[in-house]
Amino acid sequence: MALNREQIAKRVAQEFCDGDYINLGIGIPTLAANYVPKGIEVMLQSENGLLGMGAYPTEEQVDADMINAGKETVTAATGASIFSSAESFAMIRGGHVDLTVLGAFEVDSQGNIASWMIPGKLIKGMGGAMDLVAGARNIIVTMTHADKHGNSKLLEACTLPLTGVNCINRIITDLAVLEVKDGAFHLLERAPGVSVEEIVSKTAGKLIVKETTPEMQV
Amino acid sequence: MALNREQIAKRVAQEFCDGDYINLGIGIPTLAANYVPKGIEVMLQSENGLLGMGAYPTEEQVDADMINAGKETVTAATGASIFSSAESFAMIRGGHVDLTVLGAFEVDSQGNIASWMIPGKLIKGMGGAMDLVAGARNIIVTMTHADKHGNSKLLEACTLPLTGVNCINRIITDLAVLEVKDGAFHLLERAPGVSVEEIVSKTAGKLIVKETTPEMQV
Amino acid sequence: MAGFNKVVHSYAEAMAGLENNMTIIAGGFGLCGIPEGLIAQIKTMGTTGLTVVSNNCGVDGFGLGLLLEQKQIKKMISSYVGENALFEQQLLNGELEVELTPQGTLAEKMRAGGAGIPAFYTATGYGTPVSEGKEVREFNGRPYIMEESITGDFAIVKAWKADRYGNCVYRHTAQNFNPMAATAGKITVLEVEELVEPGELSPSQIHTPGIYVDRVIVGQFEKRIERKVLSSSL
Amino acid sequence: MAGFNKVVHSYAEAMAGLENNMTIIAGGFGLCGIPEGLIAQIKTMGTTGLTVVSNNCGVDGFGLGLLLEQKQIKKMISSYVGENALFEQQLLNGELEVELTPQGTLAEKMRAGGAGIPAFYTATGYGTPVSEGKEVREFNGRPYIMEESITGDFAIVKAWKADRYGNCVYRHTAQNFNPMAATAGKITVLEVEELVEPGELSPSQIHTPGIYVDRVIVGQFEKRIERKVLSSSL
């Protein structure tokens, strides 16, 4: 069965390594912070200028001057630092953030990503996403495998305006974990109970499937 | 009679305006800090990362971590700030420093300055001088009018490697105060007892002299 | 000795000199760390044709959103439109010119503007609509685009504590774009929560040295919260 | 949970991985804020063919001057040679390659290197020997030259207090080039006066966030003064 949001977040968290500095986008990526594997320590970077994002505040801790990039109230973890937007993006663009996890409208088999506008319909703006995909050492996209009409979001070539080119390393969807390399999606894992055939049918871009595809552990 | 170092410094200080942020080079410029006119307040910038340089320390105040750009021990004045070299030069190069006073080997009538090397003989390095002459809003050079052999240091065109081009506004020497504009030196003041003829004879570059040239008040 | 006393006592003084069609650089991220009183003053003045450089444009009815409502803004240079219905609507209608700029590029453009750097290269936006019309250049085999710096006629900045020299510190994540904005205005105006005596702020801990600041005004802040999320809400 | 414990207990560990012909970026201005123990370790290791990026090269017999004496340095990228006889002599003799770089350009090159900016434009050095071979470009009618960024295999940095995450603060003007150096090394090593518990440094007052730092070692510092000038010496 397709994973729910919490399950996708859990699978994302399995990608975290001890000592990683990680930037988590709004939505599912942010949920992954709740599932950091036991025995490892990671630091979360929020691009509005906070390294070492802590838990959400209690009512007493709420402070309008303490927010994350999603404009949510947060706290600072022990060992946190707070700085300007220029410093924050120097960090991101200079390749100092180990991992970025973000959502997308579309990803293609060249590792391109589209996530910030649908011409004529919706303009969110790119915020920090273009900087993150250009700068982080490792980039994971989380999204549903297909849109609500059943159309694949894993394409041969993105149709929407791009956020970045040749930058996505890994995709974690409600159906599968895939690697992007050499101009193709490589199926690594499938959601428990989801067949390879379903994944094949919902992947528009070139997909490489090995003889056996293990189920995700979530 | 030609001014001594202290007198040149006194004349330099007359150029200071209330509220000015000023960078003073090593040597005579630094001495000018002792002659800030009564009733005005200026802040001294030291390019190693100190805005609001104070007096030299007492023996008890000496601190190896508190130096100026001349590597001398200093103190911080009230209202001082301390920052990185990148921030310091952002300030300088971004045009936020009102006035820079520095020494030179040669200046020419195009406002060019040479101050950091004599090929084959001496290489001091440019330090922050190239940044200062490219960035400050107003730049004054202090030096002796002629070298120890009597050769003019105010030339038609500098002969030594340049520090900056078209950047010097004013020159204060032991003999005169001059403005640099429209490809010529303009004599504004002469040292007490120094004749216009002497200044003319010791100025190699084009010199414009008005009918009367007042004496400096030092 | 008035040279370094930058404190003004009215918003009219604080924004004196602002004219139609000027460019304003504004600190703040969402509604966090925004110069609330200075924005209100611009609304009061009714200045129009403004170009505003700010990561966001407030929300409907608060922050820079107030100036959108009054149609005082001709052009926004921002990274994010989402969650601001009027902004998105004016943009889609073509009533408002918008230069969407990646957040890091925007921060760096302001810093560069303040630091005398007219342009720099960045990988951000290469191969996307952001790179259209911009020079592409390779360094060490990777393509980068050239981005030019931004300066403003005014910079409006929100700080926590400042002294009369304009030295200031920002509070928590209300720092955000404020330090860069402060460096990039021909006239930089600081709206602060608290005026302190010179010397109270430790020299090594000052976020923005006073050299960048022209005027300081003590303001009152509502500090509206966009998304109050509590640990118990999870 | 060793992920963020960057503290090492020997200078050998601190500089492990340094090899001949590598590039080292060093913080410090003159003898102020230099990583004394890390420099001594490089002398002990005897590594040669080094390119060292540092505003100065210490003095004869102290700081980076020690590495000049041992001829461990192939090339210096610096702004200032004055007051260092051996430096000037090796330069004039052609024994040492020197890329003289304006101080502000040097600081900006390090910052750019750490910030993913491969090149930027500056007015500094235009029309001087520094601009030779560099692209000249006009912005708003003024000529600028293009300068490329600098990164190093190692950055050696001196801080005052740091925690095990590598978050640190610098003391007074011993800050100088250290913050930029810290961002520009593939491996950044911090030599500090004092190790503090995480949380002791206020988050908003940290000068260099730990993300830039790979190793932290507590050192002993002589802190030699180059020019002791007293108020009474005037």
mmCIF file with all atom_site columns, C-alpha atoms in Angstrom, chain B residues 99-171:
data_model
loop_
_atom_site.group_PDB
_atom_site.id
_atom_site.type_symbol
_atom_site.label_atom_id
_atom_site.label_alt_id
_atom_site.label_comp_id
_atom_site.label_asym_id
_atom_site.label_entity_id
_atom_site.label_seq_id
_atom_site.pdbx_PDB_ins_code
_atom_site.Cartn_x
_atom_site.Cartn_y
_atom_site.Cartn_z
_atom_site.occupancy
_atom_site.B_iso_or_equiv
_atom_site.pdbx_formal_charge
_atom_site.auth_seq_id
_atom_site.auth_comp_id
_atom_site.auth_asym_id
_atom_site.auth_atom_id
_atom_site.pdbx_PDB_model_num
ATOM 1  C CA . LEU B 1 99  ? 37.668 60.037 4.658   1.00 0.00 ? 99  LEU B CA 1
ATOM 2  C CA . THR B 1 100 ? 40.932 58.174 4.184   1.00 0.00 ? 100 THR B CA 1
ATOM 3  C CA . VAL B 1 101 ? 44.292 59.788 4.858   1.00 0.00 ? 101 VAL B CA 1
ATOM 4  C CA . LEU B 1 102 ? 47.367 57.915 3.726   1.00 0.00 ? 102 LEU B CA 1
ATOM 5  C CA . GLY B 1 103 ? 51.004 58.355 2.784   1.00 0.00 ? 103 GLY B CA 1
ATOM 6  C CA . ALA B 1 104 ? 52.516 57.895 -0.675  1.00 0.00 ? 104 ALA B CA 1
ATOM 7  C CA . PHE B 1 105 ? 55.786 57.693 -2.603  1.00 0.00 ? 105 PHE B CA 1
ATOM 8  C CA . GLU B 1 106 ? 54.323 59.614 -5.529  1.00 0.00 ? 106 GLU B CA 1
ATOM 9  C CA . VAL B 1 107 ? 51.093 61.287 -6.604  1.00 0.00 ? 107 VAL B CA 1
ATOM 10 C CA . ASP B 1 108 ? 50.328 62.649 -10.046 1.00 0.00 ? 108 ASP B CA 1
ATOM 11 C CA . SER B 1 109 ? 48.101 65.298 -11.542 1.00 0.00 ? 109 SER B CA 1
ATOM 12 C CA . GLN B 1 110 ? 45.565 62.662 -12.650 1.00 0.00 ? 110 GLN B CA 1
ATOM 13 C CA . GLY B 1 111 ? 44.973 61.761 -9.022  1.00 0.00 ? 111 GLY B CA 1
ATOM 14 C CA . ASN B 1 112 ? 46.939 58.531 -9.327  1.00 0.00 ? 112 ASN B CA 1
ATOM 15 C CA . ILE B 1 113 ? 48.936 57.316 -6.341  1.00 0.00 ? 113 ILE B CA 1
ATOM 16 C CA . ALA B 1 114 ? 51.925 54.990 -5.880  1.00 0.00 ? 114 ALA B CA 1
ATOM 17 C CA . SER B 1 115 ? 52.654 53.825 -2.357  1.00 0.00 ? 115 SER B CA 1
ATOM 18 C CA . TRP B 1 116 ? 53.463 50.152 -2.048  1.00 0.00 ? 116 TRP B CA 1
ATOM 19 C CA . MET B 1 117 ? 56.572 49.147 -3.953  1.00 0.00 ? 117 MET B CA 1
ATOM 20 C CA . ILE B 1 118 ? 59.774 50.310 -5.585  1.00 0.00 ? 118 ILE B CA 1
ATOM 21 C CA . PRO B 1 119 ? 60.690 47.659 -8.155  1.00 0.00 ? 119 PRO B CA 1
ATOM 22 C CA . GLY B 1 120 ? 63.908 45.815 -7.325  1.00 0.00 ? 120 GLY B CA 1
ATOM 23 C CA . LYS B 1 121 ? 64.342 47.691 -4.065  1.00 0.00 ? 121 LYS B CA 1
ATOM 24 C CA . LEU B 1 122 ? 61.446 47.495 -1.713  1.00 0.00 ? 122 LEU B CA 1
ATOM 25 C CA . ILE B 1 123 ? 58.187 45.622 -1.516  1.00 0.00 ? 123 ILE B CA 1
ATOM 26 C CA . LYS B 1 124 ? 55.960 46.488 1.389   1.00 0.00 ? 124 LYS B CA 1
ATOM 27 C CA . GLY B 1 125 ? 52.803 45.152 -0.154  1.00 0.00 ? 125 GLY B CA 1
ATOM 28 C CA . MET B 1 126 ? 49.645 47.145 -0.615  1.00 0.00 ? 126 MET B CA 1
ATOM 29 C CA . GLY B 1 127 ? 47.952 46.004 2.584   1.00 0.00 ? 127 GLY B CA 1
ATOM 30 C CA . GLY B 1 128 ? 44.599 47.759 2.648   1.00 0.00 ? 128 GLY B CA 1
ATOM 31 C CA . ALA B 1 129 ? 45.730 50.827 0.678   1.00 0.00 ? 129 ALA B CA 1
ATOM 32 C CA . MET B 1 130 ? 44.294 49.727 -2.680  1.00 0.00 ? 130 MET B CA 1
ATOM 33 C CA . ASP B 1 131 ? 40.938 49.050 -1.047  1.00 0.00 ? 131 ASP B CA 1
ATOM 34 C CA . LEU B 1 132 ? 40.974 52.363 0.776   1.00 0.00 ? 132 LEU B CA 1
ATOM 35 C CA . VAL B 1 133 ? 41.749 54.465 -2.300  1.00 0.00 ? 133 VAL B CA 1
ATOM 36 C CA . ALA B 1 134 ? 39.122 52.572 -4.323  1.00 0.00 ? 134 ALA B CA 1
ATOM 37 C CA . GLY B 1 135 ? 36.465 52.832 -1.671  1.00 0.00 ? 135 GLY B CA 1
ATOM 38 C CA . ALA B 1 136 ? 36.559 55.907 0.550   1.00 0.00 ? 136 ALA B CA 1
ATOM 39 C CA . ARG B 1 137 ? 34.471 58.932 -0.364  1.00 0.00 ? 137 ARG B CA 1
ATOM 40 C CA . ASN B 1 138 ? 37.300 61.413 0.098   1.00 0.00 ? 138 ASN B CA 1
ATOM 41 C CA . ILE B 1 139 ? 41.001 60.676 -0.016  1.00 0.00 ? 139 ILE B CA 1
ATOM 42 C CA . ILE B 1 140 ? 43.840 62.829 1.242   1.00 0.00 ? 140 ILE B CA 1
ATOM 43 C CA . VAL B 1 141 ? 47.528 62.050 0.765   1.00 0.00 ? 141 VAL B CA 1
ATOM 44 C CA . THR B 1 142 ? 50.127 63.319 3.229   1.00 0.00 ? 142 THR B CA 1
ATOM 45 C CA . MET B 1 143 ? 53.821 63.241 2.389   1.00 0.00 ? 143 MET B CA 1
ATOM 46 C CA . THR B 1 144 ? 56.858 65.431 2.020   1.00 0.00 ? 144 THR B CA 1
ATOM 47 C CA . HIS B 1 145 ? 56.623 67.527 -1.111  1.00 0.00 ? 145 HIS B CA 1
ATOM 48 C CA . ALA B 1 146 ? 59.992 66.282 -2.380  1.00 0.00 ? 146 ALA B CA 1
ATOM 49 C CA . ASP B 1 147 ? 62.196 63.303 -1.565  1.00 0.00 ? 147 ASP B CA 1
ATOM 50 C CA . LYS B 1 148 ? 65.461 63.654 0.331   1.00 0.00 ? 148 LYS B CA 1
ATOM 51 C CA . HIS B 1 149 ? 67.293 64.400 -2.933  1.00 0.00 ? 149 HIS B CA 1
ATOM 52 C CA . GLY B 1 150 ? 64.926 67.267 -3.627  1.00 0.00 ? 150 GLY B CA 1
ATOM 53 C CA . ASN B 1 151 ? 62.998 65.450 -6.363  1.00 0.00 ? 151 ASN B CA 1
ATOM 54 C CA . SER B 1 152 ? 59.322 66.297 -6.539  1.00 0.00 ? 152 SER B CA 1
ATOM 55 C CA . LYS B 1 153 ? 56.840 63.624 -5.485  1.00 0.00 ? 153 LYS B CA 1
ATOM 56 C CA . LEU B 1 154 ? 54.023 65.474 -7.249  1.00 0.00 ? 154 LEU B CA 1
ATOM 57 C CA . LEU B 1 155 ? 54.427 64.318 -10.818 1.00 0.00 ? 155 LEU B CA 1
ATOM 58 C CA . GLU B 1 156 ? 52.866 64.614 -14.228 1.00 0.00 ? 156 GLU B CA 1
ATOM 59 C CA . ALA B 1 157 ? 52.563 60.812 -14.166 1.00 0.00 ? 157 ALA B CA 1
ATOM 60 C CA . CYS B 1 158 ? 53.597 58.395 -11.452 1.00 0.00 ? 158 CYS B CA 1
ATOM 61 C CA . THR B 1 159 ? 56.677 56.317 -12.280 1.00 0.00 ? 159 THR B CA 1
ATOM 62 C CA . LEU B 1 160 ? 56.183 53.586 -9.669  1.00 0.00 ? 160 LEU B CA 1
ATOM 63 C CA . PRO B 1 161 ? 53.552 50.811 -9.702  1.00 0.00 ? 161 PRO B CA 1
ATOM 64 C CA . LEU B 1 162 ? 50.192 52.365 -8.835  1.00 0.00 ? 162 LEU B CA 1
ATOM 65 C CA . THR B 1 163 ? 48.019 51.852 -5.785  1.00 0.00 ? 163 THR B CA 1
ATOM 66 C CA . GLY B 1 164 ? 44.975 53.431 -7.420  1.00 0.00 ? 164 GLY B CA 1
ATOM 67 C CA . VAL B 1 165 ? 43.906 55.617 -10.308 1.00 0.00 ? 165 VAL B CA 1
ATOM 68 C CA . ASN B 1 166 ? 42.038 58.943 -10.374 1.00 0.00 ? 166 ASN B CA 1
ATOM 69 C CA . CYS B 1 167 ? 41.329 58.746 -6.695  1.00 0.00 ? 167 CYS B CA 1
ATOM 70 C CA . ILE B 1 168 ? 43.282 61.400 -4.805  1.00 0.00 ? 168 ILE B CA 1
ATOM 71 C CA . ASN B 1 169 ? 41.322 64.551 -3.995  1.00 0.00 ? 169 ASN B CA 1
ATOM 72 C CA . ARG B 1 170 ? 43.718 66.461 -1.836  1.00 0.00 ? 170 ARG B CA 1
ATOM 73 C CA . ILE B 1 171 ? 47.401 66.482 -0.894  1.00 0.00 ? 171 ILE B CA 1
#
